Amino acid sequence: MAHPQDVEVPPHSVERLGRLVGPERYAALENEASTALGALDGAKVWNISSTAHGGGVAEMLQLLCGYARDAGADTRWLVIDGDPEFFAITKRLHNRIHGAAGDGGDLGLREAAHYKAVLDANVDAIDGRIHRGDVVVLHDPQTAGLANHLIRYGVHVAWRCHIGSDRTNTFTEEAWSFLHPHLAHCRTFVFSHAAFVPAQLAGADVWIIEPSIDPLSNKNRPLPKARVSDLLVRIGLLEGPGTGRASAVMGGASPLSPEDPLVVQVSRWDHLKDMQGVLRSFAEHLAGRTDARLALVGPAVAGVSDDPEGAQVLEECFDLWRSLPRRARDAIRLVTLSMDDPVLNAVTVNAVQRHASVVVQKSLQEGFGLTVTEAMWKSKPVVASAVGGIVGQIPQGAGILLGDPSDLDAFGWALSGLLADPAEMASMGRRARRHVRQYSLSDRHLIDYAHLVTHMTRLPPT
Ligand code: UDP
């Protein structure tokens, strides 16, 4: 028997958000929320995902659910239970939707049967809790297989896919074929980017909703400089009094000087984030040639339950770091942040991003890079790959987009050129913040979500 978990989310004050975004945007939000509440007429909104911590979906659901509850919608968040084989299969699906082989394993009948069996067991455990008229949003490939059961309760099911690739190949086709029988039971689909919608969903009820960040969350709220230093000294990244009280820096490397310009990539340890590429390029082009330092920051690998690749990728990065010449090792730190205390994890990421001179996101594929938008909100210049959703996140002049994500030289040159031009860094940062304020804060996302919920309640019963 599986044990799906209810994630408790404290309400987040919509009014406080309203004060930050201004009366006009607040009024638009109130208006859309009240329409959705009327349409729900007491029914619940369920979000079902595969992890409560680590990664962009968990990050976003905390906020969406918190605000929706404050606005009066009975919004629930369930996290499914799965065994390692299930998460190996779903990670394979994740990689293949991005057009990559992943672990090279099969997605055949045996895997389909295991995927189904795990989700069937989850349904048995939630039986009786979801009722006719409720709205259910299933997140990502891990949960798509719940749809055929849920529609039997007379609920409206949407599938929200947070990942995707703007190219198709045999891997993407394989993943979409695997999911096809499950998606046939979903009524509505949500993608972050129009280019991610697979051909098989042509003509379906498809919505494009971009993710957002929350300006009031622990990840993004303003932090006093002293708090930033204290947090970074505490994890052993920077020198200071009492350094390394909760050391998170691998290999016992010494703390960095707070004066050195710091380049940062914050990511899960996932091949598609290409932490290794960042490391190689920095070692080759910047380490020892400039006073810049690099921190690759990710979760402690036990903390992200639906990501079986994490430990392996982290180990590969660590091996690579160990193999570097001394001057490169001295300039580069690998940092793993504990996920045990989600608040401390979030403020520490916030502090790392605020301390950074430049934030990079050298992903090989990306649905929507929350870390990019988080950094832009903090007025940081970003150097990122022009892949997937990132292309729309960084408008002209608000960061640097690199056309070929595998070109380590281009990445190194762009980074060193930018670090040598503080005036350009500052103006990029200002443009970045303005752009995020206008398009990527929670109020816009909540309006889209409320609109989606209203739409779903008005669909004829399935
Ligand atoms: N993140 C975090 N702690 C970490 C690493 C990442 O809180 O150690 C957060 C990061 O700040 C961002 C999210 O996880 O909010 C990652 O989302 P993104 O869209 O960048 O990538 P995903 O993990 O969803 O592929």
Short mmCIF file of C-alpha atoms and ligand atoms in Angstrom, two decimals:
data_model
loop_
_atom_site.label_atom_id
_atom_site.label_comp_id
_atom_site.label_asym_id
_atom_site.label_seq_id
_atom_site.Cartn_x
_atom_site.Cartn_y
_atom_site.Cartn_z
CA MET A 1 0.00 0.00 0.00
CA ALA A 2 1.35 3.41 -0.93
CA HIS A 3 1.31 6.34 1.47
CA PRO A 4 0.76 9.61 -0.33
CA GLN A 5 1.49 12.57 1.93
CA ASP A 6 -0.55 15.69 2.53
CA VAL A 7 1.73 18.71 2.40
CA GLU A 8 0.72 21.31 4.95
CA VAL A 9 1.04 24.76 3.47
CA PRO A 10 0.53 27.81 5.66
CA PRO A 11 -1.57 30.57 4.05
CA HIS A 12 0.35 33.41 2.43
CA SER A 13 -1.25 36.83 2.68
CA VAL A 14 -2.65 37.94 -0.68
CA GLU A 15 -3.07 41.41 0.76
CA ARG A 16 0.65 41.69 1.49
CA LEU A 17 1.38 40.65 -2.08
CA GLY A 18 -1.12 43.28 -3.19
CA ARG A 19 0.78 45.99 -1.30
CA LEU A 20 3.92 45.04 -3.16
CA VAL A 21 2.47 44.90 -6.67
CA GLY A 22 0.21 47.93 -6.32
CA PRO A 23 -3.56 48.59 -6.31
CA GLU A 24 -4.23 47.97 -9.98
CA ARG A 25 -2.65 44.53 -10.05
CA TYR A 26 -4.20 43.67 -6.69
CA ALA A 27 -7.68 44.56 -7.95
CA ALA A 28 -7.19 42.35 -11.03
CA LEU A 29 -6.15 39.48 -8.78
CA GLU A 30 -9.08 39.92 -6.39
CA ASN A 31 -11.45 39.99 -9.30
CA GLU A 32 -10.17 36.73 -10.86
CA ALA A 33 -10.01 35.02 -7.45
CA SER A 34 -13.59 35.89 -6.62
CA THR A 35 -14.80 34.51 -9.97
CA ALA A 36 -12.92 31.24 -9.33
CA LEU A 37 -14.30 30.93 -5.79
CA GLY A 38 -17.82 31.40 -7.09
CA ALA A 39 -17.24 28.79 -9.79
CA LEU A 40 -15.81 26.29 -7.31
CA ASP A 41 -18.78 26.75 -5.02
CA GLY A 42 -17.04 24.98 -2.13
CA ALA A 43 -15.34 22.27 -4.19
CA LYS A 44 -11.66 21.59 -3.55
CA VAL A 45 -8.64 22.16 -5.74
CA TRP A 46 -6.09 19.32 -5.52
CA ASN A 47 -2.52 19.53 -6.67
CA ILE A 48 -0.72 16.21 -6.92
CA SER A 49 3.03 16.07 -7.40
CA SER A 50 5.97 13.82 -6.64
CA THR A 51 8.00 15.70 -4.06
CA ALA A 52 7.46 18.35 -1.41
CA HIS A 53 11.06 19.60 -1.47
CA GLY A 54 13.70 20.35 -4.03
CA GLY A 55 13.11 21.61 -7.51
CA GLY A 56 10.89 24.17 -9.12
CA VAL A 57 7.52 22.43 -8.86
CA ALA A 58 7.71 22.06 -5.09
CA GLU A 59 8.87 25.65 -4.86
CA MET A 60 5.90 26.91 -6.83
CA LEU A 61 3.24 24.76 -5.18
CA GLN A 62 4.19 26.09 -1.75
CA LEU A 63 3.27 29.53 -2.96
CA LEU A 64 0.28 28.85 -5.16
CA CYS A 65 -1.36 26.70 -2.49
CA GLY A 66 -0.53 29.18 0.27
CA TYR A 67 -2.03 32.15 -1.54
CA ALA A 68 -5.05 30.21 -2.81
CA ARG A 69 -5.84 29.13 0.76
CA ASP A 70 -5.57 32.67 2.01
CA ALA A 71 -7.96 33.74 -0.74
CA GLY A 72 -10.48 31.19 0.57
CA ALA A 73 -10.07 28.30 -1.89
CA ASP A 74 -9.84 24.89 -0.24
CA THR A 75 -6.59 23.95 -1.92
CA ARG A 76 -4.78 20.70 -1.13
CA TRP A 77 -1.38 19.35 -2.08
CA LEU A 78 -0.69 15.64 -2.15
CA VAL A 79 2.67 14.03 -2.80
CA ILE A 80 2.60 10.52 -4.22
CA ASP A 81 4.59 7.65 -2.82
CA GLY A 82 6.84 5.58 -5.06
CA ASP A 83 9.70 3.11 -4.85
CA PRO A 84 13.19 3.63 -6.33
CA GLU A 85 12.26 1.74 -9.49
CA PHE A 86 9.28 4.04 -10.05
CA PHE A 87 11.44 7.15 -9.67
CA ALA A 88 14.10 5.66 -11.96
CA ILE A 89 11.39 5.21 -14.61
CA THR A 90 9.98 8.70 -14.13
CA LYS A 91 13.45 10.26 -14.19
CA ARG A 92 13.98 8.43 -17.49
CA LEU A 93 10.75 9.96 -18.74
CA HIS A 94 11.90 13.37 -17.51
CA ASN A 95 15.19 13.07 -19.38
CA ARG A 96 13.54 11.80 -22.54
CA ILE A 97 10.93 14.56 -22.61
CA HIS A 98 13.98 16.81 -22.67
CA GLY A 99 15.32 14.82 -25.62
CA ALA A 100 18.08 13.09 -23.62
CA ALA A 101 18.74 9.38 -23.06
CA GLY A 102 19.12 9.62 -19.28
CA ASP A 103 20.21 6.31 -17.80
CA GLY A 104 19.67 4.53 -21.13
CA GLY A 105 17.12 2.12 -19.63
CA ASP A 106 13.91 0.90 -21.26
CA LEU A 107 10.46 2.42 -21.31
CA GLY A 108 8.72 -0.75 -22.35
CA LEU A 109 5.88 -2.92 -21.12
CA ARG A 110 7.59 -3.85 -17.87
CA GLU A 111 8.20 -0.20 -16.98
CA ALA A 112 4.66 0.74 -18.00
CA ALA A 113 3.29 -1.97 -15.71
CA HIS A 114 5.40 -0.81 -12.76
CA TYR A 115 4.49 2.83 -13.32
CA LYS A 116 0.82 1.89 -13.37
CA ALA A 117 1.04 -0.38 -10.33
CA VAL A 118 2.63 2.35 -8.18
CA LEU A 119 0.03 4.92 -9.17
CA ASP A 120 -2.82 2.45 -8.69
CA ALA A 121 -1.58 1.88 -5.14
CA ASN A 122 -1.58 5.64 -4.55
CA VAL A 123 -5.15 5.89 -5.76
CA ASP A 124 -6.22 3.17 -3.33
CA ALA A 125 -4.82 5.31 -0.52
CA ILE A 126 -6.62 8.50 -1.53
CA ASP A 127 -9.89 6.82 -2.34
CA GLY A 128 -12.84 8.66 -0.81
CA ARG A 129 -11.02 11.97 -0.38
CA ILE A 130 -11.56 13.50 -3.81
CA HIS A 131 -15.16 14.21 -4.75
CA ARG A 132 -17.31 15.00 -7.75
CA GLY A 133 -16.86 18.62 -8.79
CA ASP A 134 -13.34 18.95 -7.35
CA VAL A 135 -10.61 20.19 -9.63
CA VAL A 136 -7.39 18.15 -9.80
CA VAL A 137 -4.12 19.35 -11.27
CA LEU A 138 -1.59 16.56 -11.79
CA HIS A 139 1.98 17.77 -12.04
CA ASP A 140 4.57 16.27 -14.37
CA PRO A 141 5.03 12.73 -15.74
CA GLN A 142 5.20 11.16 -12.27
CA THR A 143 1.48 11.69 -11.67
CA ALA A 144 -0.09 11.48 -15.15
CA GLY A 145 -1.09 7.86 -14.58
CA LEU A 146 -3.56 8.85 -11.85
CA ALA A 147 -5.92 10.48 -14.35
CA ASN A 148 -7.86 7.41 -15.47
CA HIS A 149 -8.82 6.65 -11.84
CA LEU A 150 -9.63 10.20 -10.89
CA ILE A 151 -12.07 10.82 -13.71
CA ARG A 152 -14.17 8.00 -12.29
CA TYR A 153 -14.88 10.23 -9.30
CA GLY A 154 -16.40 12.79 -11.66
CA VAL A 155 -13.60 15.30 -11.20
CA HIS A 156 -12.00 17.58 -13.73
CA VAL A 157 -8.40 16.61 -14.31
CA ALA A 158 -5.73 18.85 -15.77
CA TRP A 159 -2.18 17.71 -16.37
CA ARG A 160 0.46 20.37 -15.92
CA CYS A 161 3.78 19.59 -17.50
CA HIS A 162 6.62 21.76 -16.22
CA ILE A 163 9.23 20.37 -18.55
CA GLY A 164 9.72 20.12 -22.27
CA SER A 165 12.00 20.44 -25.20
CA ASP A 166 11.76 22.61 -28.26
CA ARG A 167 13.23 19.81 -30.39
CA THR A 168 11.86 16.35 -31.05
CA ASN A 169 13.87 13.19 -31.43
CA THR A 170 13.42 9.47 -30.78
CA PHE A 171 13.71 10.04 -27.03
CA THR A 172 10.97 12.64 -26.89
CA GLU A 173 8.77 10.40 -29.05
CA GLU A 174 9.38 7.44 -26.77
CA ALA A 175 8.44 9.43 -23.67
CA TRP A 176 5.26 10.85 -25.20
CA SER A 177 4.20 7.40 -26.42
CA PHE A 178 4.69 6.05 -22.92
CA LEU A 179 2.49 8.79 -21.46
CA HIS A 180 -0.09 8.81 -24.23
CA PRO A 181 -2.56 6.27 -22.74
CA HIS A 182 -2.59 8.22 -19.47
CA LEU A 183 -2.92 11.65 -21.01
CA ALA A 184 -5.96 10.48 -22.94
CA HIS A 185 -7.87 10.74 -19.64
CA CYS A 186 -6.90 14.34 -18.91
CA ARG A 187 -9.25 17.06 -20.00
CA THR A 188 -6.98 20.05 -19.94
CA PHE A 189 -3.24 20.49 -20.32
CA VAL A 190 -0.92 23.20 -19.09
CA PHE A 191 2.58 23.82 -20.41
CA SER A 192 5.10 26.53 -19.58
CA HIS A 193 5.99 27.22 -23.17
CA ALA A 194 4.05 26.76 -26.46
CA ALA A 195 6.98 24.94 -28.09
CA PHE A 196 6.75 22.16 -25.47
CA VAL A 197 3.26 20.97 -26.46
CA PRO A 198 3.69 17.55 -28.11
CA ALA A 199 2.09 16.91 -31.49
CA GLN A 200 -0.27 14.33 -30.02
CA LEU A 201 -2.02 17.11 -28.05
CA ALA A 202 -2.79 19.21 -31.12
CA GLY A 203 -6.38 20.38 -30.83
CA ALA A 204 -6.64 19.54 -27.10
CA ASP A 205 -7.57 22.05 -24.43
CA VAL A 206 -4.04 23.38 -23.89
CA TRP A 207 -3.07 26.36 -21.74
CA ILE A 208 0.27 28.08 -21.58
CA ILE A 209 1.03 29.31 -18.08
CA GLU A 210 4.52 30.47 -17.20
CA PRO A 211 5.79 29.81 -13.71
CA SER A 212 6.54 32.70 -11.39
CA ILE A 213 8.52 33.58 -8.31
CA ASP A 214 7.22 35.05 -5.11
CA PRO A 215 8.78 38.31 -3.97
CA LEU A 216 7.77 37.67 -0.35
CA SER A 217 9.05 34.10 -0.04
CA ASN A 218 12.12 33.17 1.95
CA LYS A 219 13.84 32.55 -1.36
CA ASN A 220 13.26 36.05 -2.67
CA ARG A 221 12.49 38.49 0.12
CA PRO A 222 15.04 41.22 0.81
CA LEU A 223 17.82 40.16 3.19
CA PRO A 224 20.04 42.56 5.11
CA LYS A 225 23.72 42.38 4.07
CA ALA A 226 24.74 41.20 7.52
CA ARG A 227 22.30 38.30 7.33
CA VAL A 228 23.62 37.36 3.88
CA SER A 229 27.18 37.23 5.21
CA ASP A 230 26.18 35.35 8.31
CA LEU A 231 24.40 32.66 6.29
CA LEU A 232 27.31 32.24 3.87
CA VAL A 233 29.90 32.20 6.64
CA ARG A 234 27.82 29.60 8.46
CA ILE A 235 27.91 27.18 5.51
CA GLY A 236 31.65 27.71 5.11
CA LEU A 237 31.44 29.46 1.75
CA LEU A 238 32.79 32.81 2.98
CA GLU A 239 35.37 33.77 5.55
CA GLY A 240 34.08 35.39 8.70
CA PRO A 241 33.70 34.93 12.44
CA GLY A 242 32.65 31.36 13.32
CA THR A 243 33.06 30.21 9.74
CA GLY A 244 31.73 26.78 8.75
CA ARG A 245 29.43 26.18 11.73
CA ALA A 246 27.25 24.11 9.41
CA SER A 247 29.75 23.44 6.67
CA ALA A 248 28.21 22.56 3.34
CA VAL A 249 31.33 22.98 1.21
CA MET A 250 32.66 19.73 -0.20
CA GLY A 251 36.20 18.49 0.09
CA GLY A 252 37.02 20.66 3.09
CA ALA A 253 37.93 23.56 0.78
CA SER A 254 38.66 26.79 2.62
CA PRO A 255 36.18 29.69 2.76
CA LEU A 256 36.38 32.39 0.09
CA SER A 257 37.06 36.05 0.67
CA PRO A 258 33.81 38.08 0.68
CA GLU A 259 35.57 40.61 -1.57
CA ASP A 260 36.09 38.20 -4.48
CA PRO A 261 33.50 38.42 -7.28
CA LEU A 262 31.42 35.28 -7.07
CA VAL A 263 29.80 33.43 -9.97
CA VAL A 264 27.01 31.11 -8.89
CA GLN A 265 24.88 28.35 -10.37
CA VAL A 266 22.13 27.00 -8.11
CA SER A 267 20.63 23.75 -9.41
CA ARG A 268 19.65 20.24 -8.60
CA TRP A 269 22.49 17.82 -9.40
CA ASP A 270 21.12 16.81 -12.78
CA HIS A 271 23.07 16.24 -16.00
CA LEU A 272 20.74 18.58 -17.86
CA LYS A 273 21.79 21.47 -15.58
CA ASP A 274 25.37 20.86 -16.75
CA MET A 275 27.14 21.75 -13.52
CA GLN A 276 30.14 19.90 -14.98
CA GLY A 277 30.18 22.17 -18.02
CA VAL A 278 30.16 25.26 -15.80
CA LEU A 279 32.99 23.80 -13.76
CA ARG A 280 35.12 22.95 -16.80
CA SER A 281 34.57 26.25 -18.51
CA PHE A 282 35.30 28.27 -15.38
CA ALA A 283 38.43 26.23 -14.65
CA GLU A 284 39.67 26.79 -18.19
CA HIS A 285 38.79 30.44 -18.76
CA LEU A 286 38.60 32.20 -15.41
CA ALA A 287 40.24 30.32 -12.55
CA GLY A 288 43.62 31.81 -11.77
CA ARG A 289 43.30 34.38 -14.60
CA THR A 290 40.84 36.63 -12.79
CA ASP A 291 39.95 37.13 -9.14
CA ALA A 292 36.50 35.59 -9.77
CA ARG A 293 35.37 32.53 -7.84
CA LEU A 294 32.69 29.96 -8.67
CA ALA A 295 30.16 28.29 -6.38
CA LEU A 296 28.06 25.40 -7.68
CA VAL A 297 25.23 25.10 -5.21
CA GLY A 298 22.66 22.32 -4.99
CA PRO A 299 20.64 20.32 -2.53
CA ALA A 300 22.16 17.64 -0.31
CA VAL A 301 21.37 14.66 -2.48
CA ALA A 302 19.31 12.73 0.03
CA GLY A 303 16.90 15.68 0.14
CA VAL A 304 15.23 15.30 -3.27
CA SER A 305 13.31 12.05 -3.14
CA ASP A 306 12.16 11.91 -6.78
CA ASP A 307 15.63 12.52 -8.24
CA PRO A 308 17.69 9.33 -8.24
CA GLU A 309 20.44 10.84 -10.44
CA GLY A 310 21.47 13.44 -7.87
CA ALA A 311 24.11 11.45 -5.98
CA GLN A 312 25.81 10.30 -9.17
CA VAL A 313 25.98 13.77 -10.73
CA LEU A 314 27.29 15.28 -7.52
CA GLU A 315 29.98 12.62 -7.32
CA GLU A 316 30.97 13.26 -10.94
CA CYS A 317 31.28 16.98 -10.19
CA PHE A 318 33.35 16.28 -7.11
CA ASP A 319 35.66 13.91 -9.02
CA LEU A 320 36.09 16.55 -11.70
CA TRP A 321 36.86 19.23 -9.09
CA ARG A 322 39.45 16.93 -7.45
CA SER A 323 41.11 16.35 -10.81
CA LEU A 324 41.60 20.09 -11.47
CA PRO A 325 44.91 21.85 -11.03
CA ARG A 326 45.38 23.58 -7.68
CA ARG A 327 44.65 27.10 -8.99
CA ALA A 328 41.25 25.96 -10.29
CA ARG A 329 40.39 24.03 -7.13
CA ASP A 330 41.21 27.13 -5.11
CA ALA A 331 38.73 29.18 -7.12
CA ILE A 332 35.81 26.73 -7.21
CA ARG A 333 33.51 25.46 -4.46
CA LEU A 334 30.86 22.74 -4.54
CA VAL A 335 28.16 23.39 -1.98
CA THR A 336 25.41 21.01 -0.88
CA LEU A 337 22.64 22.55 1.17
CA SER A 338 20.62 20.50 3.60
CA MET A 339 16.93 20.24 2.77
CA ASP A 340 15.98 19.25 6.34
CA ASP A 341 14.90 22.78 7.18
CA PRO A 342 13.18 24.19 4.06
CA VAL A 343 13.17 27.73 5.45
CA LEU A 344 16.90 27.70 6.14
CA ASN A 345 17.50 26.15 2.71
CA ALA A 346 15.48 28.89 1.02
CA VAL A 347 17.12 31.81 2.84
CA THR A 348 20.53 30.32 2.20
CA VAL A 349 19.81 30.09 -1.56
CA ASN A 350 18.53 33.67 -1.33
CA ALA A 351 21.79 34.74 0.34
CA VAL A 352 23.94 32.92 -2.24
CA GLN A 353 22.06 34.60 -5.10
CA ARG A 354 22.27 38.02 -3.43
CA HIS A 355 25.98 37.72 -2.79
CA ALA A 356 26.69 36.63 -6.37
CA SER A 357 28.15 39.08 -8.86
CA VAL A 358 26.85 36.98 -11.76
CA VAL A 359 24.39 34.10 -11.76
CA VAL A 360 24.68 31.45 -14.45
CA GLN A 361 22.31 28.76 -15.66
CA LYS A 362 24.10 26.70 -18.26
CA SER A 363 21.31 24.13 -18.67
CA LEU A 364 21.30 21.85 -21.70
CA GLN A 365 17.48 21.82 -21.57
CA GLU A 366 15.14 23.74 -19.30
CA GLY A 367 11.37 23.96 -18.92
CA PHE A 368 11.43 27.29 -17.15
CA GLY A 369 14.47 28.07 -15.04
CA LEU A 370 13.18 29.44 -11.76
CA THR A 371 16.74 30.13 -10.68
CA VAL A 372 17.12 32.51 -13.63
CA THR A 373 14.10 34.56 -12.62
CA GLU A 374 15.09 34.44 -8.93
CA ALA A 375 18.47 35.93 -9.80
CA MET A 376 16.98 38.57 -12.12
CA TRP A 377 14.62 39.66 -9.33
CA LYS A 378 17.72 40.24 -7.21
CA SER A 379 19.06 42.54 -9.97
CA LYS A 380 21.76 40.09 -10.98
CA PRO A 381 23.14 39.83 -14.49
CA VAL A 382 22.55 36.28 -15.73
CA VAL A 383 24.48 34.24 -18.26
CA ALA A 384 22.31 31.36 -19.45
CA SER A 385 21.81 28.92 -22.29
CA ALA A 386 19.19 29.88 -24.86
CA VAL A 387 17.21 26.69 -24.33
CA GLY A 388 13.53 25.99 -23.66
CA GLY A 389 11.73 28.44 -21.44
CA ILE A 390 14.89 30.42 -20.60
CA VAL A 391 14.71 32.10 -24.01
CA GLY A 392 11.54 33.92 -23.00
CA GLN A 393 12.77 34.68 -19.50
CA ILE A 394 15.66 36.94 -20.48
CA PRO A 395 14.68 39.75 -22.85
CA GLN A 396 17.27 41.64 -24.85
CA GLY A 397 19.69 43.50 -22.61
CA ALA A 398 18.54 41.90 -19.35
CA GLY A 399 21.11 39.11 -19.38
CA ILE A 400 23.21 37.07 -21.78
CA LEU A 401 21.74 34.17 -23.72
CA LEU A 402 24.17 31.72 -25.31
CA GLY A 403 22.98 29.96 -28.46
CA ASP A 404 24.94 26.72 -28.11
CA PRO A 405 24.59 25.30 -24.60
CA SER A 406 27.50 22.93 -25.13
CA ASP A 407 30.00 25.61 -26.20
CA LEU A 408 32.24 25.91 -23.15
CA ASP A 409 34.47 28.52 -24.76
CA ALA A 410 31.59 30.83 -25.58
CA PHE A 411 30.36 30.46 -22.02
CA GLY A 412 33.78 31.27 -20.56
CA TRP A 413 34.29 34.29 -22.83
CA ALA A 414 30.84 35.69 -22.10
CA LEU A 415 31.38 35.32 -18.39
CA SER A 416 34.82 36.91 -18.32
CA GLY A 417 33.68 39.73 -20.62
CA LEU A 418 30.76 40.50 -18.35
CA LEU A 419 32.81 40.39 -15.14
CA ALA A 420 35.18 42.91 -16.69
CA ASP A 421 32.34 45.41 -17.26
CA PRO A 422 30.71 46.40 -13.94
CA ALA A 423 28.61 49.17 -15.55
CA GLU A 424 27.05 46.68 -17.96
CA MET A 425 26.48 44.23 -15.10
CA ALA A 426 24.60 46.87 -13.14
CA SER A 427 22.41 48.00 -16.02
CA MET A 428 21.61 44.40 -16.98
CA GLY A 429 20.61 43.76 -13.39
CA ARG A 430 18.26 46.76 -13.36
CA ARG A 431 16.58 45.66 -16.61
CA ALA A 432 16.31 42.13 -15.29
CA ARG A 433 14.50 43.24 -12.14
CA ARG A 434 12.07 45.45 -14.07
CA HIS A 435 11.20 42.57 -16.40
CA VAL A 436 10.52 40.13 -13.56
CA ARG A 437 8.41 42.69 -11.72
CA GLN A 438 6.22 43.10 -14.75
CA TYR A 439 5.82 39.51 -15.93
CA SER A 440 6.98 36.90 -13.45
CA LEU A 441 5.63 37.56 -9.97
CA SER A 442 3.04 35.45 -8.14
CA ASP A 443 0.06 37.73 -8.80
CA ARG A 444 0.25 37.05 -12.54
CA HIS A 445 0.55 33.32 -11.96
CA LEU A 446 -2.35 33.30 -9.49
CA ILE A 447 -4.54 35.13 -11.98
CA ASP A 448 -3.70 32.50 -14.61
CA TYR A 449 -4.40 29.71 -12.14
CA ALA A 450 -7.71 31.18 -11.02
CA HIS A 451 -8.68 31.55 -14.64
CA LEU A 452 -7.80 27.90 -15.31
CA VAL A 453 -9.81 26.69 -12.32
CA THR A 454 -12.84 28.71 -13.40
CA HIS A 455 -12.53 27.26 -16.89
CA MET A 456 -12.30 23.69 -15.58
CA THR A 457 -15.36 23.99 -13.36
CA ARG A 458 -17.35 25.10 -16.41
CA LEU A 459 -16.43 22.08 -18.51
CA PRO A 460 -19.20 19.52 -18.88
CA PRO A 461 -18.81 16.59 -16.45
CA THR A 462 -16.52 13.81 -17.65
N1 UDP B 1 16.74 25.08 -5.14
C1 UDP B 1 16.79 25.10 -3.77
N2 UDP B 1 17.86 24.57 -3.14
C2 UDP B 1 18.89 24.02 -3.82
C3 UDP B 1 18.83 23.98 -5.26
C4 UDP B 1 17.73 24.51 -5.88
O1 UDP B 1 15.90 25.63 -3.12
O2 UDP B 1 19.85 23.55 -3.21
C5 UDP B 1 15.57 25.70 -5.79
C6 UDP B 1 15.92 26.87 -6.70
O3 UDP B 1 16.14 28.04 -5.94
C7 UDP B 1 14.68 26.93 -7.57
C8 UDP B 1 14.29 25.47 -7.69
O4 UDP B 1 14.93 24.76 -6.62
O5 UDP B 1 13.65 27.63 -6.92
C9 UDP B 1 14.78 24.89 -8.99
O6 UDP B 1 13.90 25.26 -10.00
P1 UDP B 1 14.34 25.35 -11.52
O7 UDP B 1 13.13 25.74 -12.30
O8 UDP B 1 15.52 26.25 -11.66
O9 UDP B 1 14.81 23.87 -11.87
P2 UDP B 1 14.13 22.43 -11.62
O10 UDP B 1 14.80 21.88 -10.42
O11 UDP B 1 12.66 22.63 -11.46
O12 UDP B 1 14.50 21.66 -12.85
#
